[in-house]
């Protein structure tokens, strides 16, 4: 009797064929990249696609953008069903509890909200800013966070801001089950976006950079050509 | 959970019917992502409605996650004994700090049921006896997780032994919540021994009785229900079964 991981569709057009059909359930995936590469768009498509299938989602904002502004820009995308806002997709602001700098309180707050919503899809955007507030407790915090998130039987996307000189946020990458890197390269004066699956535990995934674009209709769309 | 009043009622009917017909093994088929909600619906029935005592065995994740949901839902779990087989290897030590639940050293080398009950211990390492005669139900979450840690013959042996113990007890319901898309072999094995099989989808508020051939038997009352069911079946038939392709496993 082999144990096959259940998988859930990522919601990202063209991605699932490269990750055996979807994200393992439960799991924690890190989506990392510099500013403007589409991390938030990635997470929103993930949540709203799930919501279209009846799956409850929670979007935790940290210190990048409060929910009000996330929703404002989000509403421009066609794939966003506004009926889901505040119901199938809940927006929770983590900024206040993060500023207190107590890792246990942050975890309790996250646990309380997941327990309350019984969300199956979770986003923490971005997770990397938490390090500034809890310092050397950051790595053990990530260990506990990832453990908790998986024990809530959900698929979680953490987003990570990539600092100058680093390829990906290493602490979050080591703690996560999967790492998806979003980058852009300058090509003839234009910035072309690429997605690369650096790792995904338990998954036979595609390697190498995949071109993608961001459209109003579908959010992130993986293009069929490979870089 | 407030949206699932209809399901709660139907679950209650099923358990009542099973009790009347002296049946005691219930299989709840649901998508893997819905297993928690299904377990909560069952616990709501046993603990809140019937106010009976029971056991909840966790092989998949530390028990405090279910406890927390029960607290949020206002379901008193003082009559529920948790046997937690995973906490000690989970890295999640919160449950062990101040818990009155029972623990096992791990979900591997799973002993026969009688030994499992005898060997589990409370947090202060004192052996605590469970009197099965005081219990009205046992739930296992997640029976398929045993396959991760034990060979097939050990899992089958455990299940057969477990079920034979149940048969010796009166007024006992045991339930398995399982995703038959991902655990076909296990499902086929357990199904032979179950008295009742239902498919349940809390998101669509649907409960479908299945007959011996696992064919859905349901009276569709309205056109809305029919459409919802069709959408659900289409979605379920697209359940992702992993396929190996080019790439690397990490």
Coordinates of C-alpha atoms in Angstrom, one line a residue:
Chain A
X1 CA 0.0 0.0 0.0
X2 CA 1.9 3.0 -1.2
X3 CA 1.1 6.4 0.3
X4 CA 0.6 8.9 -2.5
X5 CA 0.6 12.6 -1.5
X6 CA -2.6 14.3 -2.2
X7 CA -1.9 17.4 -4.3
X8 CA -3.8 20.5 -4.8
X9 CA -3.7 22.6 -8.0
X10 CA -1.5 25.7 -7.7
X11 CA -4.0 27.9 -9.6
X12 CA -1.1 29.2 -11.7
X13 CA -1.7 28.6 -15.4
X14 CA 0.9 26.3 -16.8
X15 CA 2.7 25.5 -13.6
X16 CA 1.1 22.2 -12.5
X17 CA 2.5 20.2 -15.4
X18 CA 6.0 20.9 -14.0
X19 CA 5.2 19.8 -10.4
X20 CA 3.4 16.5 -10.9
X21 CA 0.0 18.1 -11.0
X22 CA 0.1 20.4 -8.0
X23 CA 1.6 21.2 -4.6
X24 CA 1.8 18.3 -2.2
X25 CA -0.8 18.5 0.6
X26 CA 0.1 19.6 3.2
X27 CA 3.2 21.5 2.5
X28 CA 4.9 24.9 2.8
X29 CA 6.2 26.5 -0.4
X30 CA 8.4 29.6 -0.5
X31 CA 7.9 31.9 -3.4
X32 CA 10.9 34.3 -3.5
X33 CA 12.1 37.1 -5.7
X34 CA 13.0 40.8 -5.9
X35 CA 10.3 43.5 -5.8
X36 CA 8.0 43.5 -8.8
X37 CA 8.5 39.9 -9.9
X38 CA 4.9 38.9 -9.1
X39 CA 5.1 37.2 -5.7
X40 CA 1.9 38.7 -4.4
X41 CA 0.1 38.1 -7.7
X42 CA 1.2 34.5 -7.5
X43 CA -0.2 34.1 -4.0
X44 CA -3.5 35.8 -4.8
X45 CA -4.1 33.5 -7.8
X46 CA -3.4 30.6 -5.6
X47 CA -6.0 31.7 -3.1
X48 CA -8.7 32.8 -5.4
X49 CA -8.4 29.6 -7.6
X50 CA -8.9 27.6 -4.4
X51 CA -11.8 29.7 -3.4
X52 CA -13.4 29.1 -6.8
X53 CA -13.3 25.4 -5.9
X54 CA -14.8 26.0 -2.5
X55 CA -11.5 26.0 -0.6
X56 CA -11.1 28.5 2.3
X57 CA -8.0 30.7 2.2
X58 CA -6.3 33.1 4.5
X59 CA -3.9 35.8 3.4
X60 CA -1.7 37.1 6.2
X61 CA -0.1 40.5 5.4
X62 CA 3.0 41.3 7.3
X63 CA 4.8 44.6 6.8
X64 CA 4.8 44.9 3.0
X65 CA 1.2 46.1 2.3
X66 CA -1.8 46.3 4.6
X67 CA -4.8 44.3 3.4
X68 CA -6.6 47.5 2.3
X69 CA -4.1 48.2 -0.4
X70 CA -3.6 44.6 -1.4
X71 CA -7.3 44.3 -2.1
X72 CA -7.4 47.6 -3.9
X73 CA -4.8 46.5 -6.5
X74 CA -6.1 42.9 -6.5
X75 CA -9.5 44.0 -7.6
X76 CA -8.2 44.9 -11.0
X77 CA -7.6 41.3 -12.0
X78 CA -10.4 39.5 -13.8
X79 CA -9.8 36.2 -12.0
X80 CA -10.8 37.8 -8.7
X81 CA -14.3 36.9 -7.7
X82 CA -15.2 39.7 -5.2
X83 CA -17.8 37.5 -3.6
X84 CA -14.9 35.5 -2.1
X85 CA -13.4 38.5 -0.4
X86 CA -13.9 38.4 3.3
X87 CA -15.6 35.0 3.0
X88 CA -13.7 32.3 1.1
X89 CA -10.6 34.4 1.2
X90 CA -9.9 36.2 4.4
X91 CA -7.4 39.0 4.9
X92 CA -5.6 39.1 8.2
X93 CA -3.1 41.8 9.2
X94 CA -0.1 40.4 11.1
X95 CA 1.7 43.7 11.3
X96 CA 0.7 44.6 14.9
X97 CA 1.6 41.3 16.4
X98 CA 4.9 41.2 14.5
X99 CA 6.0 44.6 15.9
X100 CA 5.7 43.2 19.4
X101 CA 8.6 40.9 18.4
X102 CA 7.4 37.9 20.4
X103 CA 7.7 34.7 18.2
X104 CA 5.3 32.7 20.4
X105 CA 2.6 35.4 20.2
X106 CA 3.0 35.6 16.4
X107 CA 2.6 31.8 16.2
X108 CA -0.4 31.8 18.5
X109 CA -2.0 34.6 16.5
X110 CA -1.5 32.6 13.2
X111 CA -2.8 29.4 14.9
X112 CA -5.9 31.1 16.2
X113 CA -6.8 32.5 12.8
X114 CA -6.2 29.2 11.0
X115 CA -8.1 27.3 13.6
X116 CA -11.0 29.8 13.3
X117 CA -11.1 29.7 9.5
X118 CA -10.0 26.1 8.9
X119 CA -8.3 27.4 5.9
X120 CA -6.9 25.0 3.4
X121 CA -4.8 27.6 1.6
X122 CA -2.7 30.0 3.5
X123 CA -0.4 32.8 2.4
X124 CA 2.1 34.8 4.6
X125 CA 3.3 37.7 2.6
X126 CA 6.2 38.3 3.1
X127 CA 7.6 36.1 5.8
X128 CA 11.2 37.4 5.6
X129 CA 10.4 40.8 7.3
X130 CA 9.7 39.0 10.5
X131 CA 13.4 38.4 11.0
X132 CA 14.0 42.1 11.7
X133 CA 11.7 41.9 14.7
X134 CA 12.7 38.6 16.3
X135 CA 16.4 38.5 15.5
X136 CA 18.2 35.2 16.4
X137 CA 14.8 33.6 17.2
X138 CA 14.0 33.7 13.5
X139 CA 15.3 30.3 12.5
X140 CA 13.6 28.4 15.3
X141 CA 10.5 30.5 14.6
X142 CA 10.5 29.3 11.0
X143 CA 10.9 25.7 12.1
X144 CA 7.9 26.0 14.4
X145 CA 5.9 28.0 11.9
X146 CA 6.4 25.5 9.1
X147 CA 5.5 22.6 11.5
X148 CA 2.3 24.3 12.6
X149 CA 1.2 25.3 9.1
X150 CA 1.6 21.7 7.9
X151 CA -0.2 20.3 10.9
X152 CA -3.1 22.5 10.1
X153 CA -3.4 20.4 7.0
X154 CA -3.1 23.3 4.6
X155 CA -0.9 24.2 1.7
X156 CA 0.9 27.5 2.5
X157 CA 2.8 29.9 0.4
X158 CA 5.4 32.1 2.2
X159 CA 6.8 34.9 0.1
X160 CA 10.3 36.0 0.6
X161 CA 12.0 39.2 -0.4
X162 CA 15.4 38.6 -2.0
X163 CA 18.0 41.0 -0.7
X164 CA 20.8 42.3 -3.0
X165 CA 23.5 39.8 -3.3
X166 CA 21.5 36.8 -2.3
X167 CA 19.9 34.2 -4.6
X168 CA 17.1 33.4 -2.2
X169 CA 16.3 34.0 1.5
X170 CA 18.2 31.0 2.9
X171 CA 16.6 30.5 6.3
X172 CA 13.1 30.4 4.8
X173 CA 14.3 28.2 1.9
X174 CA 15.8 25.6 4.2
X175 CA 12.7 25.4 6.3
X176 CA 10.2 25.2 3.3
X177 CA 9.2 22.1 1.4
X178 CA 9.5 23.9 -1.9
X179 CA 11.2 27.0 -3.3
X180 CA 10.0 28.8 -6.4
X181 CA 12.2 31.6 -7.5
X182 CA 10.8 34.6 -9.5
X183 CA 13.4 36.6 -11.3
X184 CA 13.7 39.0 -14.2
X185 CA 16.4 39.6 -16.7
X186 CA 16.8 42.6 -18.9
X187 CA 16.6 41.8 -22.5
X188 CA 16.7 44.5 -25.2
X189 CA 15.5 47.2 -22.7
X190 CA 12.6 45.0 -21.5
X191 CA 12.5 43.0 -18.3
X192 CA 11.5 39.4 -18.9
X193 CA 10.2 37.4 -16.0
X194 CA 11.2 33.9 -15.2
X195 CA 10.1 31.3 -12.7
X196 CA 12.4 28.5 -11.5
X197 CA 11.5 25.6 -9.2
X198 CA 14.6 25.3 -7.1
X199 CA 13.2 22.5 -4.9
X200 CA 10.0 20.7 -4.1
X201 CA 10.2 17.8 -1.7
X202 CA 8.5 14.6 -2.8
X203 CA 8.0 15.9 -6.3
X204 CA 9.6 15.2 -9.6
X205 CA 9.7 18.8 -10.8
X206 CA 11.0 20.6 -13.8
X207 CA 14.3 22.3 -13.5
X208 CA 15.5 25.4 -15.3
X209 CA 13.9 28.8 -15.9
X210 CA 10.4 29.1 -17.2
X211 CA 9.2 32.3 -18.8
X212 CA 6.0 33.8 -17.5
X213 CA 3.9 36.8 -18.0
X214 CA 1.3 38.5 -15.9
X215 CA -2.1 39.1 -17.5
X216 CA -5.2 40.8 -16.2
X217 CA -7.3 37.7 -17.0
X218 CA -5.2 35.0 -15.4
X219 CA -2.5 36.6 -13.2
X220 CA 0.7 34.6 -13.7
X221 CA 0.8 32.5 -16.8
X222 CA 3.7 30.2 -17.5
X223 CA 4.7 30.3 -21.1
X224 CA 5.4 27.1 -22.9
X225 CA 8.9 28.0 -24.0
X226 CA 11.8 27.2 -21.7
X227 CA 14.7 29.5 -21.0
Chain B
X1 CA -19.4 24.8 10.3
X2 CA -22.6 26.8 10.6
X3 CA -23.3 26.0 6.9
X4 CA -23.2 22.3 7.6
X5 CA -26.4 22.0 9.6
X6 CA -27.9 19.7 6.9
X7 CA -24.8 17.5 7.0
X8 CA -24.9 17.3 10.8
X9 CA -28.4 16.1 10.7
X10 CA -27.7 13.5 8.1
X11 CA -24.7 12.2 10.0
X12 CA -26.9 12.0 13.1
X13 CA -29.4 9.9 11.1
X14 CA -26.6 7.6 9.9
X15 CA -25.3 6.9 13.3
X16 CA -28.8 6.4 14.7
X17 CA -29.6 3.9 12.0
X18 CA -26.3 2.1 12.5
X19 CA -27.0 1.8 16.2
X20 CA -30.5 0.5 15.6
X21 CA -29.2 -2.1 13.1
X22 CA -26.3 -3.1 15.4
X23 CA -23.8 -1.9 12.8
X24 CA -20.6 -0.3 14.0
X25 CA -18.1 0.4 11.2
X26 CA -18.5 3.5 9.2
X27 CA -16.3 4.7 6.4
X28 CA -16.5 8.3 5.4
X29 CA -15.0 9.0 2.0
X30 CA -13.9 12.5 1.4
X31 CA -11.2 14.5 -0.3
X32 CA -8.0 14.6 1.7
X33 CA -8.3 18.3 2.2
X34 CA -11.7 17.8 3.8
X35 CA -10.8 15.2 6.3
X36 CA -10.5 17.6 9.3
X37 CA -13.9 19.1 8.7
X38 CA -15.5 15.6 8.4
X39 CA -13.8 14.5 11.7
X40 CA -15.1 17.7 13.4
X41 CA -18.6 17.0 12.1
X42 CA -18.5 13.5 13.6
X43 CA -17.0 14.7 16.9
X44 CA -19.8 17.3 17.0
X45 CA -22.3 14.5 16.8
X46 CA -20.7 12.2 19.3
X47 CA -19.6 14.8 21.9
X48 CA -22.1 17.6 21.6
X49 CA -25.3 15.9 20.4
X50 CA -25.0 12.5 22.0
X51 CA -22.6 13.5 24.8
X52 CA -20.9 10.2 24.7
X53 CA -17.3 9.2 25.5
X54 CA -14.8 8.2 22.9
X55 CA -11.2 7.9 21.7
X56 CA -9.5 9.9 19.0
X57 CA -6.3 8.3 17.7
X58 CA -4.0 10.6 15.7
X59 CA -1.4 9.0 13.5
X60 CA -1.0 12.1 11.3
X61 CA -0.5 15.2 13.3
X62 CA -0.4 16.3 17.0
X63 CA -3.7 16.2 18.6
X64 CA -3.8 19.8 19.8
X65 CA -4.9 21.0 16.4
X66 CA -8.1 19.1 16.6
X67 CA -8.4 20.2 20.3
X68 CA -8.1 23.8 19.2
X69 CA -10.8 23.5 16.6
X70 CA -13.1 21.8 19.0
X71 CA -12.5 24.7 21.5
X72 CA -13.3 27.3 18.8
X73 CA -16.4 25.4 17.7
X74 CA -17.6 25.2 21.3
X75 CA -17.5 21.4 21.4
X76 CA -16.6 20.2 24.9
X77 CA -14.0 17.5 24.5
X78 CA -13.6 16.5 28.2
X79 CA -15.2 13.1 27.3
X80 CA -12.7 12.6 24.5
X81 CA -9.5 10.7 25.1
X82 CA -6.7 11.5 22.7
X83 CA -4.1 8.9 21.8
X84 CA -1.4 10.8 20.1
X85 CA 1.0 8.6 18.1
X86 CA 2.9 11.4 16.3
X87 CA 3.7 14.2 18.8
X88 CA 7.0 12.7 19.9
X89 CA 8.4 12.8 16.4
X90 CA 6.6 15.9 15.2
X91 CA 9.0 18.6 16.6
X92 CA 5.8 20.2 17.9
X93 CA 6.2 19.8 21.6
X94 CA 3.3 22.1 22.7
X95 CA 0.9 19.2 23.2
X96 CA 3.2 17.3 25.5
X97 CA 3.8 20.2 27.9
X98 CA 0.4 20.3 29.6
X99 CA -1.8 17.7 28.2
X100 CA -3.9 15.1 29.8
X101 CA -3.9 13.1 26.6
X102 CA -2.1 9.8 26.0
X103 CA 1.0 9.3 23.8
X104 CA 2.7 6.6 21.9
X105 CA 6.4 6.5 21.0
X106 CA 5.6 6.8 17.3
X107 CA 3.3 5.6 14.5
X108 CA 5.9 3.0 13.4
X109 CA 6.0 -0.6 14.6
X110 CA 2.3 -0.2 15.2
X111 CA 1.3 -2.9 17.7
X112 CA -2.0 -4.8 17.8
X113 CA -4.8 -2.7 19.2
X114 CA -4.9 -4.2 22.6
X115 CA -1.1 -3.5 23.0
X116 CA -1.5 0.0 21.6
X117 CA -4.1 0.8 24.3
X118 CA -2.0 -0.9 27.0
X119 CA 1.2 0.9 26.0
X120 CA 0.2 4.5 25.6
X121 CA 1.0 6.7 28.5
X122 CA 0.1 10.0 29.9
X123 CA 2.4 13.0 30.0
X124 CA 3.7 12.3 33.4
X125 CA 4.8 8.9 32.1
X126 CA 2.3 7.0 34.3
X127 CA 0.5 4.4 32.5
X128 CA -3.2 5.3 32.3
X129 CA -5.7 2.6 31.7
X130 CA -8.4 3.2 29.1
X131 CA -11.6 1.3 29.9
X132 CA -13.0 0.6 26.4
X133 CA -16.3 -0.4 28.0
X134 CA -16.8 3.2 28.9
X135 CA -16.4 4.3 25.3
X136 CA -19.0 4.7 22.6
X137 CA -16.8 5.5 19.6
X138 CA -13.3 5.5 18.2
X139 CA -12.0 7.6 15.4
X140 CA -8.7 7.3 13.7
X141 CA -7.0 10.2 11.9
X142 CA -5.5 9.3 9.5
X143 CA -5.6 5.6 9.0
X144 CA -3.7 6.0 5.6
X145 CA -0.8 7.7 7.4
X146 CA 0.0 4.3 8.9
X147 CA 1.2 3.3 5.4
X148 CA 4.0 5.9 5.7
X149 CA 5.5 4.2 8.7
X150 CA 4.6 0.5 8.4
X151 CA 4.7 -2.2 5.9
X152 CA 1.5 -3.3 4.2
X153 CA 1.1 -6.5 6.2
X154 CA 1.6 -4.7 9.5
X155 CA -1.1 -2.1 8.6
X156 CA -3.5 -4.8 7.5
X157 CA -2.8 -6.8 10.6
X158 CA -3.5 -3.8 12.8
X159 CA -6.7 -2.9 11.0
X160 CA -8.0 -6.5 11.2
X161 CA -7.1 -6.8 14.9
X162 CA -8.6 -3.4 15.6
X163 CA -11.9 -4.2 14.0
X164 CA -12.1 -7.6 15.7
X165 CA -11.8 -5.8 19.1
X166 CA -14.5 -3.4 18.1
X167 CA -16.8 -6.3 17.3
X168 CA -16.5 -7.6 20.8
X169 CA -17.8 -4.3 22.3
X170 CA -21.4 -3.2 22.4
X171 CA -22.7 0.1 21.1
X172 CA -19.5 1.1 19.5
X173 CA -18.9 3.1 16.4
X174 CA -15.6 3.3 14.6
X175 CA -15.1 5.6 11.7
X176 CA -12.4 6.1 9.1
X177 CA -12.3 9.3 7.1
X178 CA -10.4 8.4 3.9
X179 CA -9.7 9.8 0.4
X180 CA -10.3 6.8 -1.9
X181 CA -8.6 8.7 -4.8
X182 CA -5.2 8.5 -3.0
X183 CA -5.5 5.4 -1.0
X184 CA -7.2 3.0 -3.3
X185 CA -5.6 -0.2 -1.9
X186 CA -6.3 0.7 1.7
X187 CA -9.8 1.8 0.8
X188 CA -10.5 -1.5 -1.0
X189 CA -9.1 -3.4 2.0
X190 CA -11.1 -1.6 4.7
X191 CA -14.3 -1.4 2.7
X192 CA -14.8 -5.1 3.0
X193 CA -15.2 -4.8 6.7
X194 CA -17.3 -1.7 6.9
X195 CA -21.0 -1.7 7.5
X196 CA -21.7 1.6 5.9
X197 CA -19.9 3.8 3.4
X198 CA -20.8 7.4 2.7
X199 CA -19.2 10.1 0.5
X200 CA -19.2 13.5 2.1
X201 CA -18.2 16.9 0.9
X202 CA -18.7 19.6 3.5
X203 CA -18.0 22.4 0.9
X204 CA -20.8 21.3 -1.3
X205 CA -22.9 20.2 1.7
X206 CA -23.3 16.8 0.1
X207 CA -23.5 13.4 1.7
X208 CA -24.0 10.4 -0.6
X209 CA -24.7 6.9 0.5
X210 CA -22.8 4.2 -1.4
X211 CA -23.9 0.7 -1.8
X212 CA -21.7 -2.4 -1.8
X213 CA -20.4 -1.6 -5.3
X214 CA -19.5 1.9 -4.1
X215 CA -22.1 3.3 -6.5
X216 CA -23.7 6.5 -5.3
X217 CA -27.2 6.0 -4.2
X218 CA -29.0 9.3 -3.7
X219 CA -32.2 10.9 -4.4
X220 CA -31.6 14.2 -6.0
X221 CA -34.2 16.6 -4.7
X222 CA -33.8 19.8 -6.7
X223 CA -32.2 21.0 -9.9
X224 CA -29.7 23.0 -7.8
X225 CA -28.6 19.9 -6.0
X226 CA -28.2 18.1 -9.2
X227 CA -26.0 20.8 -10.7
X228 CA -23.9 21.0 -7.6
X229 CA -23.5 17.3 -7.6
X230 CA -22.5 17.2 -11.2
X231 CA -19.9 20.0 -10.6
X232 CA -18.6 18.1 -7.6
X233 CA -18.3 14.8 -9.5
X234 CA -16.4 16.6 -12.3
X235 CA -14.1 18.2 -9.8
X236 CA -13.5 15.0 -8.0
X237 CA -12.8 13.1 -11.2
X238 CA -10.0 15.6 -11.9
X239 CA -8.3 14.8 -8.6
X240 CA -4.7 14.9 -9.3
X241 CA -2.9 11.6 -9.3
X242 CA 0.8 12.3 -9.4
X243 CA 2.4 11.3 -12.7
X244 CA 6.1 10.9 -13.0
X245 CA 7.8 13.1 -15.6
X246 CA 11.0 14.8 -16.5
X247 CA 12.8 16.5 -13.6
X248 CA 14.4 15.8 -10.3
X249 CA 13.0 14.7 -7.0
X250 CA 14.2 16.9 -4.1

